[in-house]
Amino acid sequence: MALPPPDPQFVLRGTGAAVHTLHFSCGNQEPDVPILFSGSENGFIHVWNLKTHRVDKTLDGHGGSSVYCVETMGGKNRLLSQGRDQRICLWDLAEGRTSVTNSVFTENVGFCRCALLKVAQGRWLMAMAAKAPEEVQVLELPSKTSVCTLKPEVGAKLGMPMCLKLWQHNCDSQPLLLAGYEDGSVVLWNLSMGKALSQLVCHQEPVMSLDFDSEKEKGISGSSEKVLSIWSLNEQQNLQVYKTQKLVNAGISDITIRPDKKILATAGWDHRIRIFGWKKLKPLAVLDYHTATVHCVSFSDHRNPCERLLAAGSKDHRISIWSIYTQT
Amino acid sequence: VCFIPGGLDCSISFVSHVLGKVCVHGRQKEILSVLVPHLTDLTKSDCIWQRICWRLVECVPDRWMEAVVLGFVQRTPGADVLSRLLGNLVVKNKKAQFVVTQKLLLLQYGHTTAVLQNLLGYLSLDGLRRALLIKVLQELLETWGSSSAVKHSPPEQQQYISKAILICLSHLKEPEIETCRQELLTSMMEGVKCHLDSNLPQIRRLGMIVAESISSKINTDGPVLKFQYEEDDEARELKSLLVQTPPFCVVPSLPDDDRNEKADAAVPLVLESSKKSHTAAPVMPDEELGAELDSDDDLIPYDMSEDKELKTKAPVYIRDCIEVLTGSEDVDKWEATVKALEGLVRKNPAATREVSVELAKILLHLEEKTCIEGFVELRQRAQVAVLTTDPIPVAKYLTSQFYSLNYSLRQRMDILDVLVLAAQELSYPKSHGKTKHSGAQKPCIQLPPGSDSSKDWRRIVDERIKSKTRRFATGQSQVELASSPNEFSSVAGHFFFPLIQHFDRPLTTFDLLGEDHFVLGRLVHTLAVLMYLAVNTVAVTAMGKALLEFVWALRFHTDSYVRQGLLSCISSMLLSVPTERLLEDMTEELLETQSWLGDVVEKDPDGDCRRLALQNLLLMENLKKKLRTVPS
């Protein structure tokens, strides 16, 4: 007899606007408090204290434009945020400061979240949608030098890049980029050469979100349809479809795989968060709390597995925090 | 007693006599219990013994034949044995025939089913005798079908006959059925009628079973007659008679081999099919189990039974709504549309104005497709929304429909209600919105679904009269409301005049002055409210005049509800039309009205009418007073 799905452990209220992005920073030991960063449609980034469940700081750096991506760069004191004001801001939050140290003007009016990858100590690669319609630009941070610009070939008609993921096999190998496009295809790019290694048409509709497991070289993408597409990389670095998973209701905003690669969570337009096992895409749970589209899901990076959390931000201005499958 | 076989011409008649005498004295059991088994064995394969046996029974004198035959029929273990023992006795011997075909079947009914089986089986076993079988069947059916027999014969006998019929049917072969199909059908129809007329359930059931059996025999390929009755042991037993079980002893030269084989085949078929259904069921769960085992090992899924598809959303565009309401078969969408329509209309006035009349038409004819809570209210609110968004064309449409053919009274009254609500909405200052009302001056007209709202209106009009009169006395005590243009003023005429136009023109389905005086009453009240709401509008004087004429024409109406409405009209008019206009343009009419009102106060049978008339007189007094105080 299956148990009913769990309720959220707690719910964070007070953003005052739809929540578009979430990022945990809980890896530090005591006395550091576990933190959750959230970006909302009103341009604020809230820093939530997960012990008191209240907002510690509010960052306003995008002038009222919706913030749709927040990432930490090596700890909770350095934050990267991306907003609809076409800017990517780098923040310094150490010792109570809340200042923007640097910013990148992307000149891109789309919704594509940027992707970060740490390549060396203090050096990051950031991929973002560029000014030209189908291009993706990769910059090195903090120097802001351009590493490469990835242009699809003429006539490819991929449309806008919708979601990006930077990864590398291990610390020494070449970084690679997976990009999901408006026409429903996922392209694997080689950054050093600046050209596409493989392209796979996964969906009929734009790819809304994707995530990749670099260990198993298997990825998953969701779009506005009723299917999730799981694809893998074979030895020749070619993408091939592994399987598809049908959903009850159409529309996925965000997918994320838990760091231990055991489960994954999807944020749905039908207000529900779905949990699947990553090995075989076995449906595990449907978390039904929100009353509007869930825009983002994120897993925490707690060192202690029992404390791991799942956060979901929705259009109904709430962030629900769940503790699910923490025993494994 | 033993016989010498071989070649000898014995005379058995002596033995027959003995047999007969013994049987007639009632000793059938003793003698036949010895004789029959012997004979059975002896005649099994030996033709001579068969013939001897036949001779034996043939020689029995007629006066003892019955006893012997009866004894044999009762004693023998099967029809085939009987056939061997008796041979064609029934054909040769008249008495035997009578006994077998008439007496045992029709005149007696105490014998067991086994006896019947023996008897009828015996008749069927030989070609010569089969003719008798058919004859027997016909007679049995005649008896079965005769209404007097059904009414007067004991149920046991009827059961006996039914059994006999069923057994006969079981013995019938295809060609025979062909020849007497029509007869069978006719007798079945008659018989079933008599049986179903009976008061006893047992008789009815017998009739049903036999009819079903006959029908199944004669309609082998078409639809068969099927009754519903209680299946119990008796019914099952009867039905089992239809199928011939194979004989106990295997005799090689049986002419009815094929029939028995068919019976054999029928039984194993039944068993097979039941077995098949059993094996089908367990297969399904196995497949599901297999799939479960090789997926993720340690993560136990939660209960996901609540995870269902989202409900359909209502359309966001007015034209989509129209499409859904007029054509769609999707009831979920229809429901969602009906609920969302009012909001959409109010949010998109420009889009609504393009299709306002069409939408009004659809809403007027909209019927409840599924059971939505508050459907009437939803529809009404949507209609009001459409009317307020685009008043003139929609009002024109609605008022014209009020006087058209083929509308129900409910629809006509709906039109009136919608007009009033819309007028109310239009005449309120917009800044206050629909929900906020300042004080008791303008209470909202709440129209409870389906019920008569005249009491409310009366109350409202009364309240208004009271408040108005107070106001004249104490002066402006209300807070100044934010002013905005009165949207009703430009359209008041469109609401009012068409309604008042054709009231005296009867239509085939709608006669205001005739039997539909309830609608007339509602119309009058509606006019009163519209008149009231038209205060401070440009058309108010013209409206007042027209209304006064209207009231004058109807003032002696027999229905008190109508009269109350008329008096409300007078009140509204007195309140709405500016005093100067009243006294200048309508002096004569006012005087006449005053005298009429005085009449009503004294002589009207209805209490409410009198009260209203009194109030009107008071109002008129007030007017006069006011005029006197104002310096001219």
Coordinates of C-alpha atoms in Angstrom, one line a residue, chain B residues 155-562:
Chain B
P155 CA -50.3 -26.4 -11.3
E156 CA -48.9 -29.9 -11.0
Q157 CA -50.7 -30.9 -14.1
Q158 CA -49.5 -27.9 -15.9
Q159 CA -46.0 -28.7 -14.9
Y160 CA -46.4 -32.2 -16.1
I161 CA -47.6 -31.1 -19.4
S162 CA -44.8 -28.6 -19.7
K163 CA -42.3 -31.3 -19.0
A164 CA -43.8 -33.4 -21.6
I165 CA -43.7 -30.6 -24.1
L166 CA -40.0 -30.0 -23.3
I167 CA -39.2 -33.6 -23.7
C168 CA -41.0 -33.8 -27.0
L169 CA -39.2 -30.8 -28.2
S170 CA -35.9 -32.4 -27.3
H171 CA -36.7 -35.4 -29.4
L172 CA -37.7 -33.4 -32.5
K173 CA -35.5 -33.4 -35.4
E174 CA -34.8 -30.6 -37.9
P175 CA -37.1 -31.7 -40.7
E176 CA -40.0 -32.2 -38.3
I177 CA -39.5 -28.8 -36.8
E178 CA -39.5 -27.4 -40.3
T179 CA -42.8 -28.8 -41.1
C180 CA -44.5 -27.8 -38.0
R181 CA -42.7 -24.5 -37.4
Q182 CA -45.7 -22.3 -38.0
E183 CA -47.9 -24.4 -35.8
L184 CA -45.4 -24.3 -33.0
L185 CA -45.1 -20.6 -33.3
T186 CA -48.9 -20.0 -33.2
S187 CA -49.4 -22.3 -30.3
M188 CA -46.5 -20.7 -28.5
M189 CA -47.9 -17.2 -28.9
E190 CA -51.3 -18.2 -27.6
G191 CA -50.0 -20.2 -24.8
V192 CA -47.5 -17.7 -23.6
K193 CA -50.3 -15.1 -23.4
C194 CA -52.5 -17.3 -21.2
H195 CA -49.6 -18.2 -19.0
L196 CA -48.5 -14.6 -18.5
D197 CA -52.0 -13.5 -17.6
S198 CA -52.0 -15.9 -14.7
N199 CA -51.7 -14.6 -11.2
L200 CA -49.5 -17.4 -10.0
P201 CA -45.8 -16.8 -10.5
Q202 CA -45.2 -20.5 -11.0
I203 CA -47.6 -20.7 -13.9
R204 CA -46.1 -17.6 -15.4
R205 CA -42.7 -19.1 -15.1
L206 CA -43.7 -22.4 -16.7
G207 CA -45.1 -20.4 -19.6
M208 CA -42.0 -18.5 -19.9
I209 CA -39.7 -21.5 -19.9
V210 CA -41.7 -23.4 -22.4
A211 CA -42.0 -20.4 -24.7
E212 CA -38.3 -19.8 -24.5
S213 CA -37.7 -23.5 -25.3
I214 CA -40.0 -23.5 -28.2
S215 CA -38.6 -20.3 -29.5
S216 CA -35.1 -21.6 -29.3
K217 CA -36.1 -24.7 -31.2
I218 CA -37.8 -22.9 -34.0
N219 CA -35.5 -19.9 -34.4
T220 CA -32.2 -21.5 -34.5
D221 CA -30.4 -18.6 -36.2
G222 CA -32.4 -15.6 -35.3
P223 CA -33.0 -13.8 -32.0
V224 CA -34.7 -16.1 -29.5
L225 CA -37.3 -15.2 -26.9
K226 CA -35.8 -14.6 -23.6
F227 CA -37.7 -14.0 -20.4
Q228 CA -36.5 -12.9 -17.0
Y229 CA -37.5 -15.2 -14.2
E230 CA -36.1 -16.6 -11.1
E231 CA -33.8 -19.4 -11.8
D232 CA -34.2 -22.1 -9.2
D233 CA -34.0 -25.9 -9.2
E234 CA -37.3 -26.3 -10.8
A235 CA -36.5 -24.0 -13.6
R236 CA -33.1 -25.6 -14.1
E237 CA -34.6 -29.1 -14.1
L238 CA -37.1 -28.1 -16.7
K239 CA -34.5 -26.6 -18.9
S240 CA -32.4 -29.7 -18.6
L241 CA -35.1 -31.7 -20.1
L242 CA -34.4 -29.9 -23.3
V243 CA -31.1 -31.6 -23.7
Q244 CA -31.1 -35.3 -24.1
T245 CA -28.5 -37.2 -22.1
P246 CA -27.0 -40.2 -23.7
P247 CA -28.6 -43.5 -22.7
F248 CA -27.1 -45.5 -19.9
C249 CA -26.3 -48.6 -21.8
V250 CA -24.3 -48.4 -25.0
V251 CA -26.4 -50.0 -27.7
P252 CA -24.8 -50.1 -31.1
S253 CA -27.8 -49.9 -33.4
L254 CA -29.5 -46.8 -32.1
P255 CA -31.0 -44.6 -34.7
D256 CA -30.7 -41.6 -32.5
D257 CA -27.0 -41.8 -32.2
D258 CA -26.3 -38.5 -33.8
R259 CA -28.8 -36.8 -31.6
N260 CA -27.1 -38.1 -28.6
E261 CA -23.7 -37.1 -29.9
K262 CA -25.0 -33.6 -30.3
A263 CA -26.0 -33.6 -26.7
D264 CA -22.7 -35.0 -25.7
A265 CA -21.0 -32.3 -27.7
A266 CA -23.1 -29.6 -26.1
V267 CA -22.1 -30.5 -22.6
P268 CA -18.3 -30.6 -23.1
L269 CA -18.5 -27.3 -24.9
V270 CA -20.0 -25.6 -21.9
L271 CA -17.3 -26.9 -19.7
E272 CA -14.6 -25.8 -22.0
S273 CA -15.8 -22.2 -22.2
S274 CA -16.0 -21.9 -18.5
K275 CA -12.4 -23.2 -18.2
K276 CA -11.2 -20.7 -20.7
S277 CA -12.6 -17.7 -18.8
H278 CA -10.8 -18.9 -15.7
T279 CA -7.4 -19.1 -17.4
A280 CA -7.8 -15.7 -18.9
A281 CA -8.0 -13.9 -15.6
P282 CA -4.7 -14.8 -14.0
V283 CA -2.7 -13.9 -17.1
M284 CA -3.0 -10.1 -16.6
P285 CA -1.5 -9.6 -13.1
D286 CA 1.6 -11.6 -14.1
E287 CA 2.6 -9.2 -16.8
E288 CA 2.4 -6.2 -14.4
L289 CA 4.5 -8.0 -11.8
G290 CA 7.2 -8.7 -14.3
A291 CA 7.7 -5.0 -15.2
E292 CA 8.0 -4.0 -11.5
L293 CA 10.8 -6.2 -10.6
D294 CA 13.5 -4.9 -12.8
S295 CA 13.2 -1.2 -12.1
D296 CA 14.8 0.9 -9.4
D297 CA 15.6 -1.2 -6.5
D298 CA 15.6 0.7 -3.3
L299 CA 13.4 3.7 -3.9
I300 CA 9.9 3.1 -3.0
P301 CA 7.4 5.1 -4.9
Y302 CA 4.7 7.2 -3.1
D303 CA 1.1 6.9 -3.9
M304 CA 0.4 8.8 -7.1
S305 CA -3.2 8.0 -7.6
E306 CA -4.2 11.6 -7.3
D307 CA -2.1 12.6 -10.3
K308 CA -4.7 13.2 -12.9
E309 CA -4.9 15.4 -15.9
L310 CA -5.7 19.0 -15.4
K311 CA -9.2 20.2 -16.1
T312 CA -9.9 22.0 -19.2
K313 CA -9.6 25.7 -19.1
A314 CA -12.2 28.1 -20.3
P315 CA -11.5 29.9 -23.5
V316 CA -10.0 33.4 -23.2
Y317 CA -11.6 35.0 -26.2
I318 CA -15.3 35.9 -26.6
R319 CA -15.5 34.3 -30.0
D320 CA -14.1 31.1 -28.7
C321 CA -16.8 31.2 -26.0
I322 CA -19.4 31.5 -28.7
E323 CA -18.0 28.6 -30.5
V324 CA -18.0 26.4 -27.4
L325 CA -21.5 27.4 -26.4
T326 CA -23.0 26.8 -29.8
G327 CA -21.2 23.8 -31.0
S328 CA -19.0 22.0 -28.6
E329 CA -19.7 18.5 -27.4
D330 CA -17.1 18.8 -24.8
V331 CA -19.1 19.3 -21.6
D332 CA -16.1 20.2 -19.4
K333 CA -15.3 23.1 -21.7
W334 CA -18.9 24.1 -21.9
E335 CA -19.1 24.3 -18.2
A336 CA -15.9 26.2 -17.9
T337 CA -17.1 28.6 -20.5
V338 CA -20.4 29.3 -18.8
K339 CA -18.6 30.0 -15.6
A340 CA -16.1 32.3 -17.2
L341 CA -18.3 34.1 -19.6
E342 CA -19.4 37.1 -17.5
G343 CA -15.9 37.9 -16.5
L344 CA -14.7 37.7 -20.1
V345 CA -17.5 39.9 -21.3
R346 CA -16.7 42.6 -18.8
K347 CA -13.0 42.5 -19.5
N348 CA -13.3 42.7 -23.2
P349 CA -16.0 45.3 -24.0
A350 CA -14.8 46.1 -27.4
A351 CA -14.7 42.4 -28.4
T352 CA -18.1 41.9 -26.9
R353 CA -19.6 44.8 -28.8
E354 CA -18.7 43.1 -32.0
V355 CA -20.7 40.1 -31.3
S356 CA -23.2 41.4 -28.7
V357 CA -26.5 40.5 -30.3
E358 CA -25.2 37.0 -31.3
L359 CA -24.1 36.5 -27.7
A360 CA -27.4 37.7 -26.4
K361 CA -29.2 35.3 -28.7
I362 CA -27.1 32.4 -27.6
L363 CA -27.6 33.2 -23.9
L364 CA -31.3 33.6 -24.2
H365 CA -31.6 30.2 -25.7
L366 CA -28.9 28.6 -23.6
E367 CA -30.1 25.5 -21.8
E368 CA -28.5 23.7 -19.0
K369 CA -26.4 21.0 -20.6
T370 CA -24.8 19.6 -17.4
C371 CA -25.6 20.2 -13.8
I372 CA -23.8 23.4 -12.9
E373 CA -24.5 25.0 -9.6
G374 CA -26.2 28.3 -10.1
F375 CA -26.6 28.0 -13.8
V376 CA -29.5 30.3 -14.0
E377 CA -27.6 33.0 -12.1
L378 CA -24.5 32.6 -14.3
R379 CA -26.6 32.9 -17.4
Q380 CA -28.4 35.9 -16.1
R381 CA -25.2 37.7 -15.1
A382 CA -23.7 37.0 -18.4
Q383 CA -26.7 38.4 -20.1
V384 CA -26.6 41.5 -18.0
A385 CA -22.9 41.9 -18.7
V386 CA -23.6 41.7 -22.5
L387 CA -26.5 44.1 -22.2
T388 CA -24.6 46.7 -20.2
T389 CA -21.6 46.5 -22.5
D390 CA -23.6 47.1 -25.6
P391 CA -27.0 48.4 -24.5
I392 CA -28.8 49.7 -27.6
P393 CA -28.6 46.8 -30.0
V394 CA -29.0 44.2 -27.4
A395 CA -31.9 46.0 -25.8
K396 CA -33.5 46.2 -29.2
Y397 CA -33.0 42.5 -29.7
L398 CA -34.3 41.5 -26.3
T399 CA -37.4 43.7 -26.4
S400 CA -38.2 42.5 -29.9
Q401 CA -37.9 38.9 -28.7
F402 CA -40.1 39.6 -25.8
Y403 CA -43.0 39.9 -28.1
S404 CA -42.0 37.2 -30.5
L405 CA -43.5 33.8 -31.1
N406 CA -42.4 30.6 -29.5
Y407 CA -40.7 31.7 -26.4
S408 CA -41.5 30.1 -23.1
L409 CA -42.9 32.3 -20.3
R410 CA -39.7 31.7 -18.4
Q411 CA -37.6 33.1 -21.2
R412 CA -39.9 36.2 -21.5
M413 CA -39.5 36.8 -17.8
D414 CA -35.8 36.3 -18.1
I415 CA -35.8 39.1 -20.6
L416 CA -37.6 41.4 -18.2
D417 CA -35.2 40.5 -15.4
V418 CA -32.2 41.1 -17.4
L419 CA -33.4 44.4 -18.6
V420 CA -34.0 45.6 -15.1
L421 CA -30.7 44.4 -13.8
A422 CA -28.9 46.0 -16.6
A423 CA -30.8 49.2 -16.2
Q424 CA -29.9 49.2 -12.6
E425 CA -26.3 48.7 -13.3
L426 CA -26.2 51.4 -16.0
S427 CA -27.8 54.0 -13.8
Y428 CA -25.5 53.5 -10.8
P429 CA -22.5 55.7 -10.6
K430 CA -19.6 53.7 -11.9
S431 CA -17.2 54.6 -9.2
H432 CA -19.1 52.7 -6.7
G433 CA -19.1 49.5 -8.6
K434 CA -21.7 46.9 -8.3
T435 CA -21.1 45.6 -4.9
K436 CA -20.9 48.8 -2.8
H437 CA -24.2 50.5 -2.2
S438 CA -24.5 53.7 -0.3
G439 CA -27.0 53.3 2.5
A440 CA -30.5 52.0 2.0
Q441 CA -31.4 54.2 -0.8
K442 CA -30.7 51.9 -3.6
P443 CA -30.9 48.3 -2.6
C444 CA -29.9 45.8 -5.1
I445 CA -32.5 43.8 -6.8
Q446 CA -31.8 40.2 -5.9
L447 CA -33.5 37.8 -8.1
P448 CA -33.6 34.4 -6.4
P449 CA -33.3 31.8 -9.0
G450 CA -36.6 30.7 -10.4
S451 CA -38.9 32.4 -8.0
D452 CA -41.2 35.2 -8.3
S453 CA -39.5 38.4 -7.4
S454 CA -42.5 40.7 -7.3
K455 CA -42.5 40.8 -3.6
D456 CA -38.9 42.1 -3.7
W457 CA -39.8 44.7 -6.2
R458 CA -42.7 45.9 -4.2
R459 CA -40.6 46.1 -1.2
I460 CA -38.0 47.9 -3.0
V461 CA -40.4 50.4 -4.5
D462 CA -42.0 50.9 -1.1
E463 CA -38.6 51.5 0.4
R464 CA -37.8 53.9 -2.2
I465 CA -41.0 55.7 -1.8
K466 CA -40.4 55.9 1.9
S467 CA -36.9 57.1 1.5
K468 CA -37.9 59.6 -1.1
T469 CA -40.6 61.1 1.1
R470 CA -38.2 61.3 3.9
R471 CA -35.7 63.1 1.7
F472 CA -38.2 65.7 0.8
A473 CA -38.8 66.4 4.4
T474 CA -35.3 66.5 5.7
G475 CA -33.3 67.6 2.8
Q476 CA -30.0 66.3 1.6
S477 CA -28.5 64.1 4.3
Q478 CA -26.6 61.7 2.1
V479 CA -22.9 62.2 1.4
E480 CA -22.3 63.5 -2.0
L481 CA -21.4 60.6 -4.3
A482 CA -18.7 60.8 -6.9
S483 CA -20.5 61.7 -10.0
S484 CA -20.2 60.2 -13.4
P485 CA -22.4 60.3 -16.5
N486 CA -25.6 58.4 -16.2
E487 CA -25.2 55.7 -18.8
F488 CA -28.8 54.8 -18.6
S489 CA -30.0 58.0 -19.8
S490 CA -29.1 57.4 -23.4
V491 CA -30.6 54.0 -23.5
A492 CA -33.5 54.3 -21.2
G493 CA -35.9 54.8 -24.0
H494 CA -34.6 51.8 -25.8
F495 CA -35.4 49.7 -22.8
F496 CA -38.7 51.2 -22.1
F497 CA -40.7 52.0 -25.2
P498 CA -40.4 48.7 -27.1
L499 CA -41.7 46.9 -24.1
I500 CA -44.7 49.1 -23.8
Q501 CA -45.5 49.1 -27.5
H502 CA -47.2 45.8 -28.3
F503 CA -48.8 44.8 -25.1
D504 CA -52.3 44.7 -26.6
R505 CA -51.4 42.7 -29.7
P506 CA -51.9 39.1 -29.0
L507 CA -49.8 36.4 -30.6
T508 CA -50.7 32.8 -31.0
T509 CA -48.4 31.7 -28.2
F510 CA -48.5 34.8 -26.1
D511 CA -51.4 36.9 -25.0
L512 CA -50.6 39.4 -22.4
L513 CA -54.1 40.6 -21.9
G514 CA -55.4 37.1 -21.9
E515 CA -54.1 34.1 -20.0
D516 CA -50.6 35.2 -19.6
H517 CA -51.5 37.8 -17.1
F518 CA -48.6 36.7 -14.9
V519 CA -46.2 37.9 -17.4
L520 CA -48.3 41.1 -17.7
G521 CA -47.8 41.6 -14.0
R522 CA -44.1 41.1 -14.4
L523 CA -44.0 43.5 -17.3
V524 CA -45.8 46.2 -15.4
H525 CA -43.4 45.8 -12.5
T526 CA -40.5 46.0 -14.9
L527 CA -41.8 49.1 -16.4
A528 CA -42.1 50.6 -12.9
V529 CA -38.5 49.9 -12.1
L530 CA -37.3 51.2 -15.4
M531 CA -39.3 54.3 -14.8
Y532 CA -37.8 54.7 -11.4
L533 CA -34.3 54.2 -12.7
A534 CA -34.8 56.7 -15.4
V535 CA -34.8 59.5 -12.9
N536 CA -32.7 62.4 -14.2
T537 CA -32.7 61.2 -17.7
V538 CA -33.8 63.1 -20.7
A539 CA -36.5 60.7 -21.8
V540 CA -38.2 60.6 -18.5
T541 CA -41.1 62.9 -19.3
A542 CA -42.0 61.0 -22.4
M543 CA -41.7 57.8 -20.5
G544 CA -43.9 59.1 -17.8
K545 CA -46.6 60.1 -20.3
A546 CA -46.5 56.8 -22.0
L547 CA -46.6 55.0 -18.8
L548 CA -49.6 56.9 -17.6
E549 CA -51.5 56.0 -20.7
F550 CA -50.5 52.4 -20.3
V551 CA -51.7 52.4 -16.7
W552 CA -54.9 54.1 -17.6
A553 CA -55.7 51.4 -20.2
L554 CA -55.2 48.6 -17.7
R555 CA -56.4 50.1 -14.5
F556 CA -59.4 47.8 -14.1
H557 CA -57.5 44.6 -14.6
T558 CA -58.8 41.7 -12.6
D559 CA -55.5 40.3 -11.4
S560 CA -54.4 42.0 -8.2
Y561 CA -50.7 41.5 -9.0
V562 CA -51.1 43.5 -12.1

